[in-house]
């Protein structure tokens, strides 16, 4: 049985089917859709993805016919009884039933934070987490033709949605409690995102907590301690929390992050129950601690391992190094490993170097300059992380550092990598090599 | 003293200056330019690089004024006497002189193969190796307005020049002795290059050795055993050989590849003489043997190490994993490690897997499918190499495998990498992960 059928859940179901053709597999999903790319929601709003169903990978019909998996939407699991191995489910008619499982994969995902401020339940106030959320927002945009959007939160979703709303011609303001956007980047990289958003006409208000939303039926104003902003659309983009209530109520142990504690086999503390995806913690290979980093790529990997093991296999998911990338208007921003703050919190003594270097040979047309920051541990000399921003060539370049982190390389070793070179794609000294060399110097070595 | 002042040579000179501000540094270069990006020559011909001087990184004037390095063009070193530590130089006037050195960096580069066929010295027959070659070809294009170009050789330069000539509107035929283009790729990848060239109107004749060029003063026809092709421009692109005659005559040992044998410190067998760049061998970290892989990126790295050591330092260049990338019309092609043939020659028992997978999330507009081939050793389970082709996202994706090769990873370890994911840049399962997983299966593991 799978509880929650988006990325991790349906990966688990599919994997379990591949391993065991005879297993009976049912997946309950509270929303109206299973197996969709929720990371694509901003591009549904911007119009780059044309129809909500384009985000769906496999429909319930195809799960049934092609994989013999019963995927039931609008079926909410209300309770898990791990001793009796039963769950209580509410079906679309509103009636509830109990049903048994032998093995359960808990993949209830994350939920969007909804700040408890006055007016949070006005019409025109949205979160963007499920495909249902996306469809509701699209309908509001079509039905009410709002002109002024205020986004509360400047994390990944906040930044991506600022671009999406600008793309469809809205005035956009972003209100963020913290002093900068993308706060899991170092400040110098956040600053590049801030400048890019401003260049694209987004009004930015940092260090301002949300106090209230005002309006009649519809939202009309956003109030912070410093100002009142007109708004006819508000998006809460203040981050994602694990949807772990069901787990906690069932006696499944949560970790220090508030997400479900899991082993490398995706086992919870309760026999017969695995957890995967945005409801679960992930082992961070750099800090060697559990972390909460809800990402679709990780969800799929964890789901695969949970499904394999739920069907009697023995797979493991070693963990992540904290890699992430996003597009912010004309800028690609990426990070991997630990930021300077995270490195300090994990007990390292971080030093860093920042370079700006071309994405292509200096004479080849197009391209631009990439900012690369490399973070290393003064003590051990080990690479701890890297961050990048630039108009192109950032997304997959960060993966060089991600791979180097998995291999526990030093900046010196990164500086000696045999990376691809041709004028349309890189300068003869790739920005990665230049940045690694600068970090070697910071560590006290010869540059 | 630097003998040969393009990539490796001027890197060495610049590095030596950084290490020792007081060193007297002179560089002799036989051609008319120093310190230029010869990899950019195809883009000079295509017009994407507007002027020859755009390829120059640092002029002799700036070497003098900014770095106190005397860079003398059109000064050909005719002989080295390693016992007396002198060289014989011919200056632009044609007169020769002898001069002493304490330490010498030999960086005479590579020379383009010129097949010894009748008619090879006709007007309109070119090689493309130096900036002088590029300028001569440009002048011929402007002065004679040729319509039909025949390229002899379908390696990197042959393929890039087919694109360049098509870009400026020429009819292009390629004649290649071997049965396929880019023969250091596996045949399935070569096939993608072949199809892309054909799609772009290039006539291709494989398995046909060049027999003769015919014409009056200018070249008019290219003759193979199977056909005679009309041509008013012929480019020899049959590969690069080390320009090692000067070295050999001076008693400097050449390796099995015909290039100068060097240590990781870039020392030759002759005290006081270093070698770097396209004249030198490079250590291949996969085969653990010397190889001849002339590339600008390697030349710069070797030059840097030679310069550091020539000035009294102690740097090393561990070697390469065989990474290369090129653009062939709308296709990016990249490789790293050993090809299947190379792996066999190096004593491995290669197995491989090929996948085709999207470069972006399936719902995100643009992008295309990337072909990824992973080669691994059946015996040890070790990753041996990877090759890729696709319309985007290939150049830097190959570097994930390059980094994994440096770290001696297995396909299993690659399949678990935490790679960057966002809809505009990658699908949730990156093609690299999908291909690595397929290779795990080929090796007999669980997929």
PDB file of C-alpha atoms in Angstrom, chain A residues 90-337:
ATOM      1  CA  UNK A  90     -12.045   8.592   3.252  1.00  0.00           C
ATOM      2  CA  UNK A  91     -13.280   8.103  -0.300  1.00  0.00           C
ATOM      3  CA  UNK A  92     -14.547  10.832  -2.658  1.00  0.00           C
ATOM      4  CA  UNK A  93     -18.129  10.355  -1.411  1.00  0.00           C
ATOM      5  CA  UNK A  94     -16.995  11.249   2.109  1.00  0.00           C
ATOM      6  CA  UNK A  95     -17.538   7.840   3.618  1.00  0.00           C
ATOM      7  CA  UNK A  96     -14.684   6.077   5.338  1.00  0.00           C
ATOM      8  CA  UNK A  97     -13.471   2.511   5.311  1.00  0.00           C
ATOM      9  CA  UNK A  98     -10.735   0.456   6.876  1.00  0.00           C
ATOM     10  CA  UNK A  99      -8.416  -1.697   4.807  1.00  0.00           C
ATOM     11  CA  UNK A 100      -5.410  -3.878   5.502  1.00  0.00           C
ATOM     12  CA  UNK A 101      -1.839  -3.718   4.282  1.00  0.00           C
ATOM     13  CA  UNK A 102       1.155  -5.977   4.580  1.00  0.00           C
ATOM     14  CA  UNK A 103       3.728  -3.325   3.774  1.00  0.00           C
ATOM     15  CA  UNK A 104       3.134   0.402   3.570  1.00  0.00           C
ATOM     16  CA  UNK A 105       5.066   3.188   1.839  1.00  0.00           C
ATOM     17  CA  UNK A 106       4.295   6.535   3.405  1.00  0.00           C
ATOM     18  CA  UNK A 107       4.778   9.301   0.840  1.00  0.00           C
ATOM     19  CA  UNK A 108       2.413  12.045   1.899  1.00  0.00           C
ATOM     20  CA  UNK A 109       4.843  14.679   0.664  1.00  0.00           C
ATOM     21  CA  UNK A 110       5.169  18.208   1.934  1.00  0.00           C
ATOM     22  CA  UNK A 111       2.654  20.906   2.563  1.00  0.00           C
ATOM     23  CA  UNK A 112       3.031  24.584   1.794  1.00  0.00           C
ATOM     24  CA  UNK A 113       3.369  26.779   4.862  1.00  0.00           C
ATOM     25  CA  UNK A 114       0.328  29.011   5.375  1.00  0.00           C
ATOM     26  CA  UNK A 115       1.186  31.775   7.796  1.00  0.00           C
ATOM     27  CA  UNK A 116      -1.492  32.187  10.539  1.00  0.00           C
ATOM     28  CA  UNK A 117      -2.214  35.831   9.798  1.00  0.00           C
ATOM     29  CA  UNK A 118      -5.585  37.583   9.598  1.00  0.00           C
ATOM     30  CA  UNK A 119      -7.072  37.307   6.124  1.00  0.00           C
ATOM     31  CA  UNK A 120      -5.156  34.186   5.147  1.00  0.00           C
ATOM     32  CA  UNK A 121      -8.404  32.540   4.070  1.00  0.00           C
ATOM     33  CA  UNK A 122      -9.582  35.328   1.751  1.00  0.00           C
ATOM     34  CA  UNK A 123     -10.346  34.537  -1.862  1.00  0.00           C
ATOM     35  CA  UNK A 124      -7.329  35.134  -4.068  1.00  0.00           C
ATOM     36  CA  UNK A 125      -4.844  33.711  -1.577  1.00  0.00           C
ATOM     37  CA  UNK A 126      -3.008  30.659  -2.853  1.00  0.00           C
ATOM     38  CA  UNK A 127      -0.344  28.127  -2.182  1.00  0.00           C
ATOM     39  CA  UNK A 128       1.264  26.141  -4.992  1.00  0.00           C
ATOM     40  CA  UNK A 129       2.051  22.620  -4.024  1.00  0.00           C
ATOM     41  CA  UNK A 130      -0.350  20.221  -5.727  1.00  0.00           C
ATOM     42  CA  UNK A 131      -1.670  20.112  -9.248  1.00  0.00           C
ATOM     43  CA  UNK A 132      -5.058  20.993  -7.717  1.00  0.00           C
ATOM     44  CA  UNK A 133      -3.429  24.158  -6.358  1.00  0.00           C
ATOM     45  CA  UNK A 134      -2.098  24.953  -9.820  1.00  0.00           C
ATOM     46  CA  UNK A 135      -5.473  24.442 -11.479  1.00  0.00           C
ATOM     47  CA  UNK A 136      -7.181  26.621  -8.849  1.00  0.00           C
ATOM     48  CA  UNK A 137      -4.633  29.391  -9.420  1.00  0.00           C
ATOM     49  CA  UNK A 138      -5.035  29.145 -13.203  1.00  0.00           C
ATOM     50  CA  UNK A 139      -8.809  29.404 -12.828  1.00  0.00           C
ATOM     51  CA  UNK A 140      -8.487  32.460 -10.614  1.00  0.00           C
ATOM     52  CA  UNK A 141      -6.143  34.092 -13.130  1.00  0.00           C
ATOM     53  CA  UNK A 142      -8.631  33.425 -15.930  1.00  0.00           C
ATOM     54  CA  UNK A 143     -11.739  34.297 -13.977  1.00  0.00           C
ATOM     55  CA  UNK A 144     -10.579  37.401 -12.097  1.00  0.00           C
ATOM     56  CA  UNK A 145      -7.808  38.829 -14.282  1.00  0.00           C
ATOM     57  CA  UNK A 146      -5.769  40.055 -11.314  1.00  0.00           C
ATOM     58  CA  UNK A 147      -3.159  42.724 -12.012  1.00  0.00           C
ATOM     59  CA  UNK A 148      -1.073  42.844  -8.846  1.00  0.00           C
ATOM     60  CA  UNK A 149       0.431  39.741  -7.302  1.00  0.00           C
ATOM     61  CA  UNK A 150       2.236  39.676  -3.991  1.00  0.00           C
ATOM     62  CA  UNK A 151       4.393  36.646  -3.268  1.00  0.00           C
ATOM     63  CA  UNK A 152       5.176  35.943   0.374  1.00  0.00           C
ATOM     64  CA  UNK A 153       8.551  34.228   0.495  1.00  0.00           C
ATOM     65  CA  UNK A 154      11.629  34.390  -1.715  1.00  0.00           C
ATOM     66  CA  UNK A 155      12.754  30.786  -1.755  1.00  0.00           C
ATOM     67  CA  UNK A 156      12.834  28.641  -4.894  1.00  0.00           C
ATOM     68  CA  UNK A 157       9.068  28.728  -5.473  1.00  0.00           C
ATOM     69  CA  UNK A 158       8.839  32.424  -4.671  1.00  0.00           C
ATOM     70  CA  UNK A 159      11.549  33.266  -7.183  1.00  0.00           C
ATOM     71  CA  UNK A 160      10.218  30.944  -9.893  1.00  0.00           C
ATOM     72  CA  UNK A 161       6.697  32.293  -9.405  1.00  0.00           C
ATOM     73  CA  UNK A 162       7.905  35.899  -9.599  1.00  0.00           C
ATOM     74  CA  UNK A 163       9.174  35.021 -13.070  1.00  0.00           C
ATOM     75  CA  UNK A 164       5.946  33.185 -13.959  1.00  0.00           C
ATOM     76  CA  UNK A 165       3.714  36.083 -12.892  1.00  0.00           C
ATOM     77  CA  UNK A 166       5.895  38.607 -14.743  1.00  0.00           C
ATOM     78  CA  UNK A 167       5.750  36.369 -17.819  1.00  0.00           C
ATOM     79  CA  UNK A 168       1.965  36.653 -17.890  1.00  0.00           C
ATOM     80  CA  UNK A 169       2.121  40.399 -17.375  1.00  0.00           C
ATOM     81  CA  UNK A 170       1.326  40.870 -13.702  1.00  0.00           C
ATOM     82  CA  UNK A 171       2.838  43.488 -11.434  1.00  0.00           C
ATOM     83  CA  UNK A 172       4.785  41.488  -8.891  1.00  0.00           C
ATOM     84  CA  UNK A 173       6.002  42.275  -5.393  1.00  0.00           C
ATOM     85  CA  UNK A 174       7.829  39.828  -3.127  1.00  0.00           C
ATOM     86  CA  UNK A 175       7.695  40.147   0.650  1.00  0.00           C
ATOM     87  CA  UNK A 176      10.289  38.146   2.555  1.00  0.00           C
ATOM     88  CA  UNK A 177      10.958  38.061   6.293  1.00  0.00           C
ATOM     89  CA  UNK A 178      14.647  37.278   5.802  1.00  0.00           C
ATOM     90  CA  UNK A 179      17.052  39.915   4.528  1.00  0.00           C
ATOM     91  CA  UNK A 180      17.593  38.259   1.136  1.00  0.00           C
ATOM     92  CA  UNK A 181      16.208  35.772  -1.393  1.00  0.00           C
ATOM     93  CA  UNK A 182      17.328  32.136  -1.665  1.00  0.00           C
ATOM     94  CA  UNK A 183      18.778  32.067   1.813  1.00  0.00           C
ATOM     95  CA  UNK A 184      20.297  28.646   1.402  1.00  0.00           C
ATOM     96  CA  UNK A 185      22.733  30.294  -0.991  1.00  0.00           C
ATOM     97  CA  UNK A 186      25.568  32.448   0.321  1.00  0.00           C
ATOM     98  CA  UNK A 187      24.731  36.173   0.388  1.00  0.00           C
ATOM     99  CA  UNK A 188      26.888  37.048  -2.621  1.00  0.00           C
ATOM    100  CA  UNK A 189      24.949  34.601  -4.777  1.00  0.00           C
ATOM    101  CA  UNK A 190      21.586  35.695  -3.334  1.00  0.00           C
ATOM    102  CA  UNK A 191      22.535  39.209  -4.327  1.00  0.00           C
ATOM    103  CA  UNK A 192      22.800  38.173  -7.977  1.00  0.00           C
ATOM    104  CA  UNK A 193      19.287  36.702  -7.791  1.00  0.00           C
ATOM    105  CA  UNK A 194      18.013  39.881  -6.164  1.00  0.00           C
ATOM    106  CA  UNK A 195      19.530  42.071  -8.878  1.00  0.00           C
ATOM    107  CA  UNK A 196      18.119  39.842 -11.622  1.00  0.00           C
ATOM    108  CA  UNK A 197      14.617  39.998 -10.126  1.00  0.00           C
ATOM    109  CA  UNK A 198      14.810  43.768  -9.822  1.00  0.00           C
ATOM    110  CA  UNK A 199      16.065  44.074 -13.379  1.00  0.00           C
ATOM    111  CA  UNK A 200      12.917  42.229 -14.384  1.00  0.00           C
ATOM    112  CA  UNK A 201      10.592  44.603 -12.619  1.00  0.00           C
ATOM    113  CA  UNK A 202       9.881  42.699  -9.412  1.00  0.00           C
ATOM    114  CA  UNK A 203       9.426  44.918  -6.343  1.00  0.00           C
ATOM    115  CA  UNK A 204      11.321  43.375  -3.431  1.00  0.00           C
ATOM    116  CA  UNK A 205      10.755  43.907   0.287  1.00  0.00           C
ATOM    117  CA  UNK A 206      13.200  42.026   2.485  1.00  0.00           C
ATOM    118  CA  UNK A 207      13.262  41.825   6.259  1.00  0.00           C
ATOM    119  CA  UNK A 208       9.513  42.353   6.393  1.00  0.00           C
ATOM    120  CA  UNK A 209       7.342  39.743   8.069  1.00  0.00           C
ATOM    121  CA  UNK A 210       3.798  39.393   6.838  1.00  0.00           C
ATOM    122  CA  UNK A 211       1.317  40.868   9.342  1.00  0.00           C
ATOM    123  CA  UNK A 212      -2.058  40.587   7.696  1.00  0.00           C
ATOM    124  CA  UNK A 213      -3.983  40.263   4.478  1.00  0.00           C
ATOM    125  CA  UNK A 214      -6.909  42.655   4.063  1.00  0.00           C
ATOM    126  CA  UNK A 215      -9.848  42.633   1.721  1.00  0.00           C
ATOM    127  CA  UNK A 216     -13.564  42.097   1.429  1.00  0.00           C
ATOM    128  CA  UNK A 217     -14.199  38.636   0.060  1.00  0.00           C
ATOM    129  CA  UNK A 218     -11.205  38.873  -2.189  1.00  0.00           C
ATOM    130  CA  UNK A 219      -7.792  39.872  -0.945  1.00  0.00           C
ATOM    131  CA  UNK A 220      -6.997  43.567  -1.602  1.00  0.00           C
ATOM    132  CA  UNK A 221      -3.947  44.450   0.501  1.00  0.00           C
ATOM    133  CA  UNK A 222      -0.839  42.896   2.048  1.00  0.00           C
ATOM    134  CA  UNK A 223       0.308  44.465   5.304  1.00  0.00           C
ATOM    135  CA  UNK A 224       3.851  44.369   6.722  1.00  0.00           C
ATOM    136  CA  UNK A 225       5.271  46.486   9.586  1.00  0.00           C
ATOM    137  CA  UNK A 226       6.677  48.907   7.016  1.00  0.00           C
ATOM    138  CA  UNK A 227       4.047  49.169   4.297  1.00  0.00           C
ATOM    139  CA  UNK A 228       0.725  48.193   2.826  1.00  0.00           C
ATOM    140  CA  UNK A 229       0.824  46.788  -0.697  1.00  0.00           C
ATOM    141  CA  UNK A 230      -2.136  46.607  -3.038  1.00  0.00           C
ATOM    142  CA  UNK A 231      -2.757  43.066  -4.214  1.00  0.00           C
ATOM    143  CA  UNK A 232      -5.485  41.137  -5.938  1.00  0.00           C
ATOM    144  CA  UNK A 233      -3.573  37.882  -5.783  1.00  0.00           C
ATOM    145  CA  UNK A 234      -1.370  36.569  -2.961  1.00  0.00           C
ATOM    146  CA  UNK A 235       0.826  33.501  -3.159  1.00  0.00           C
ATOM    147  CA  UNK A 236       2.231  31.953   0.004  1.00  0.00           C
ATOM    148  CA  UNK A 237       5.650  30.641  -0.973  1.00  0.00           C
ATOM    149  CA  UNK A 238       7.154  30.464   2.469  1.00  0.00           C
ATOM    150  CA  UNK A 239       8.597  27.026   2.163  1.00  0.00           C
ATOM    151  CA  UNK A 240       7.515  23.442   2.473  1.00  0.00           C
ATOM    152  CA  UNK A 241       7.041  21.434   5.666  1.00  0.00           C
ATOM    153  CA  UNK A 242       6.757  17.646   5.826  1.00  0.00           C
ATOM    154  CA  UNK A 243       3.128  16.474   5.819  1.00  0.00           C
ATOM    155  CA  UNK A 244       3.933  14.237   8.765  1.00  0.00           C
ATOM    156  CA  UNK A 245       0.854  14.471  10.968  1.00  0.00           C
ATOM    157  CA  UNK A 246      -0.482  11.122   9.799  1.00  0.00           C
ATOM    158  CA  UNK A 247       2.916   9.551  10.508  1.00  0.00           C
ATOM    159  CA  UNK A 248       3.268  11.127  13.937  1.00  0.00           C
ATOM    160  CA  UNK A 249      -0.254  10.090  14.935  1.00  0.00           C
ATOM    161  CA  UNK A 250       0.613   6.529  13.957  1.00  0.00           C
ATOM    162  CA  UNK A 251       3.639   6.505  16.224  1.00  0.00           C
ATOM    163  CA  UNK A 252       6.168   6.802  13.408  1.00  0.00           C
ATOM    164  CA  UNK A 253       9.254   8.610  14.695  1.00  0.00           C
ATOM    165  CA  UNK A 254      10.036  12.033  13.306  1.00  0.00           C
ATOM    166  CA  UNK A 255      13.607  13.298  13.222  1.00  0.00           C
ATOM    167  CA  UNK A 256      15.035  16.605  14.424  1.00  0.00           C
ATOM    168  CA  UNK A 257      13.915  18.256  11.178  1.00  0.00           C
ATOM    169  CA  UNK A 258      10.255  17.371  11.789  1.00  0.00           C
ATOM    170  CA  UNK A 259      10.260  14.922   8.882  1.00  0.00           C
ATOM    171  CA  UNK A 260      10.022  11.147   9.159  1.00  0.00           C
ATOM    172  CA  UNK A 261      13.223   9.475  10.266  1.00  0.00           C
ATOM    173  CA  UNK A 262      14.382   6.843   7.785  1.00  0.00           C
ATOM    174  CA  UNK A 263      17.263   4.442   7.370  1.00  0.00           C
ATOM    175  CA  UNK A 264      19.205   4.138   4.102  1.00  0.00           C
ATOM    176  CA  UNK A 265      16.682   1.397   3.228  1.00  0.00           C
ATOM    177  CA  UNK A 266      13.875   3.956   3.737  1.00  0.00           C
ATOM    178  CA  UNK A 267      12.560   2.093   6.781  1.00  0.00           C
ATOM    179  CA  UNK A 268      10.815   4.011   9.527  1.00  0.00           C
ATOM    180  CA  UNK A 269      10.964   2.884  13.157  1.00  0.00           C
ATOM    181  CA  UNK A 270       7.697   0.980  12.615  1.00  0.00           C
ATOM    182  CA  UNK A 271       8.016  -2.506  11.124  1.00  0.00           C
ATOM    183  CA  UNK A 272       6.397  -2.765   7.702  1.00  0.00           C
ATOM    184  CA  UNK A 273       6.289   0.979   7.103  1.00  0.00           C
ATOM    185  CA  UNK A 274       8.695   2.726   4.739  1.00  0.00           C
ATOM    186  CA  UNK A 275       8.759   6.463   4.093  1.00  0.00           C
ATOM    187  CA  UNK A 276      10.023   8.340   1.036  1.00  0.00           C
ATOM    188  CA  UNK A 277       9.891  11.740  -0.583  1.00  0.00           C
ATOM    189  CA  UNK A 278       9.065  15.127   0.884  1.00  0.00           C
ATOM    190  CA  UNK A 279       7.627  13.628   4.072  1.00  0.00           C
ATOM    191  CA  UNK A 280      10.973  12.022   4.907  1.00  0.00           C
ATOM    192  CA  UNK A 281      14.384  13.121   6.007  1.00  0.00           C
ATOM    193  CA  UNK A 282      17.414  12.545   3.840  1.00  0.00           C
ATOM    194  CA  UNK A 283      20.930  11.760   4.901  1.00  0.00           C
ATOM    195  CA  UNK A 284      23.313  14.595   4.059  1.00  0.00           C
ATOM    196  CA  UNK A 285      26.655  13.149   3.007  1.00  0.00           C
ATOM    197  CA  UNK A 286      28.589  16.293   3.888  1.00  0.00           C
ATOM    198  CA  UNK A 287      27.251  17.035   7.337  1.00  0.00           C
ATOM    199  CA  UNK A 288      26.667  13.324   7.996  1.00  0.00           C
ATOM    200  CA  UNK A 289      23.345  14.340   9.579  1.00  0.00           C
ATOM    201  CA  UNK A 290      19.712  14.005   8.594  1.00  0.00           C
ATOM    202  CA  UNK A 291      18.404  16.975   6.654  1.00  0.00           C
ATOM    203  CA  UNK A 292      15.084  18.122   5.241  1.00  0.00           C
ATOM    204  CA  UNK A 293      15.596  18.968   1.552  1.00  0.00           C
ATOM    205  CA  UNK A 294      12.329  18.321  -0.306  1.00  0.00           C
ATOM    206  CA  UNK A 295      13.157  17.898  -4.014  1.00  0.00           C
ATOM    207  CA  UNK A 296      11.562  15.889  -6.780  1.00  0.00           C
ATOM    208  CA  UNK A 297      14.800  14.191  -7.770  1.00  0.00           C
ATOM    209  CA  UNK A 298      15.406  12.906  -4.245  1.00  0.00           C
ATOM    210  CA  UNK A 299      11.755  11.890  -3.885  1.00  0.00           C
ATOM    211  CA  UNK A 300      12.006   9.693  -6.955  1.00  0.00           C
ATOM    212  CA  UNK A 301      15.219   8.057  -5.736  1.00  0.00           C
ATOM    213  CA  UNK A 302      13.844   7.430  -2.257  1.00  0.00           C
ATOM    214  CA  UNK A 303      10.588   6.108  -3.695  1.00  0.00           C
ATOM    215  CA  UNK A 304      12.458   3.686  -5.900  1.00  0.00           C
ATOM    216  CA  UNK A 305      14.385   2.299  -2.920  1.00  0.00           C
ATOM    217  CA  UNK A 306      11.276   2.121  -0.713  1.00  0.00           C
ATOM    218  CA  UNK A 307       9.380   0.276  -3.445  1.00  0.00           C
ATOM    219  CA  UNK A 308      12.206  -2.159  -4.055  1.00  0.00           C
ATOM    220  CA  UNK A 309      12.449  -2.997  -0.358  1.00  0.00           C
ATOM    221  CA  UNK A 310       8.689  -3.070   0.204  1.00  0.00           C
ATOM    222  CA  UNK A 311       8.569  -5.790  -2.443  1.00  0.00           C
ATOM    223  CA  UNK A 312      11.224  -7.834  -0.671  1.00  0.00           C
ATOM    224  CA  UNK A 313      14.387  -6.366  -2.167  1.00  0.00           C
ATOM    225  CA  UNK A 314      17.393  -4.831  -0.524  1.00  0.00           C
ATOM    226  CA  UNK A 315      18.190  -1.409  -1.956  1.00  0.00           C
ATOM    227  CA  UNK A 316      19.701   1.570  -0.198  1.00  0.00           C
ATOM    228  CA  UNK A 317      19.793   5.306  -0.782  1.00  0.00           C
ATOM    229  CA  UNK A 318      23.104   6.623   0.542  1.00  0.00           C
ATOM    230  CA  UNK A 319      22.026  10.251   0.656  1.00  0.00           C
ATOM    231  CA  UNK A 320      22.457  13.621  -0.970  1.00  0.00           C
ATOM    232  CA  UNK A 321      25.051  16.344  -1.153  1.00  0.00           C
ATOM    233  CA  UNK A 322      22.495  19.163  -1.300  1.00  0.00           C
ATOM    234  CA  UNK A 323      22.445  19.865  -5.032  1.00  0.00           C
ATOM    235  CA  UNK A 324      19.801  22.242  -6.374  1.00  0.00           C
ATOM    236  CA  UNK A 325      19.332  24.483  -9.378  1.00  0.00           C
ATOM    237  CA  UNK A 326      16.734  27.028 -10.417  1.00  0.00           C
ATOM    238  CA  UNK A 327      16.036  29.454 -13.193  1.00  0.00           C
ATOM    239  CA  UNK A 328      15.381  33.026 -12.154  1.00  0.00           C
ATOM    240  CA  UNK A 329      14.512  34.992 -15.274  1.00  0.00           C
ATOM    241  CA  UNK A 330      17.719  35.073 -17.349  1.00  0.00           C
ATOM    242  CA  UNK A 331      19.851  33.679 -14.562  1.00  0.00           C
ATOM    243  CA  UNK A 332      20.679  30.086 -13.696  1.00  0.00           C
ATOM    244  CA  UNK A 333      21.474  29.585 -10.021  1.00  0.00           C
ATOM    245  CA  UNK A 334      22.838  26.357  -8.610  1.00  0.00           C
ATOM    246  CA  UNK A 335      24.357  25.059  -5.421  1.00  0.00           C
ATOM    247  CA  UNK A 336      25.716  21.823  -4.044  1.00  0.00           C
ATOM    248  CA  UNK A 337      27.202  20.721  -0.750  1.00  0.00           C
TER     249      UNK A 337
END
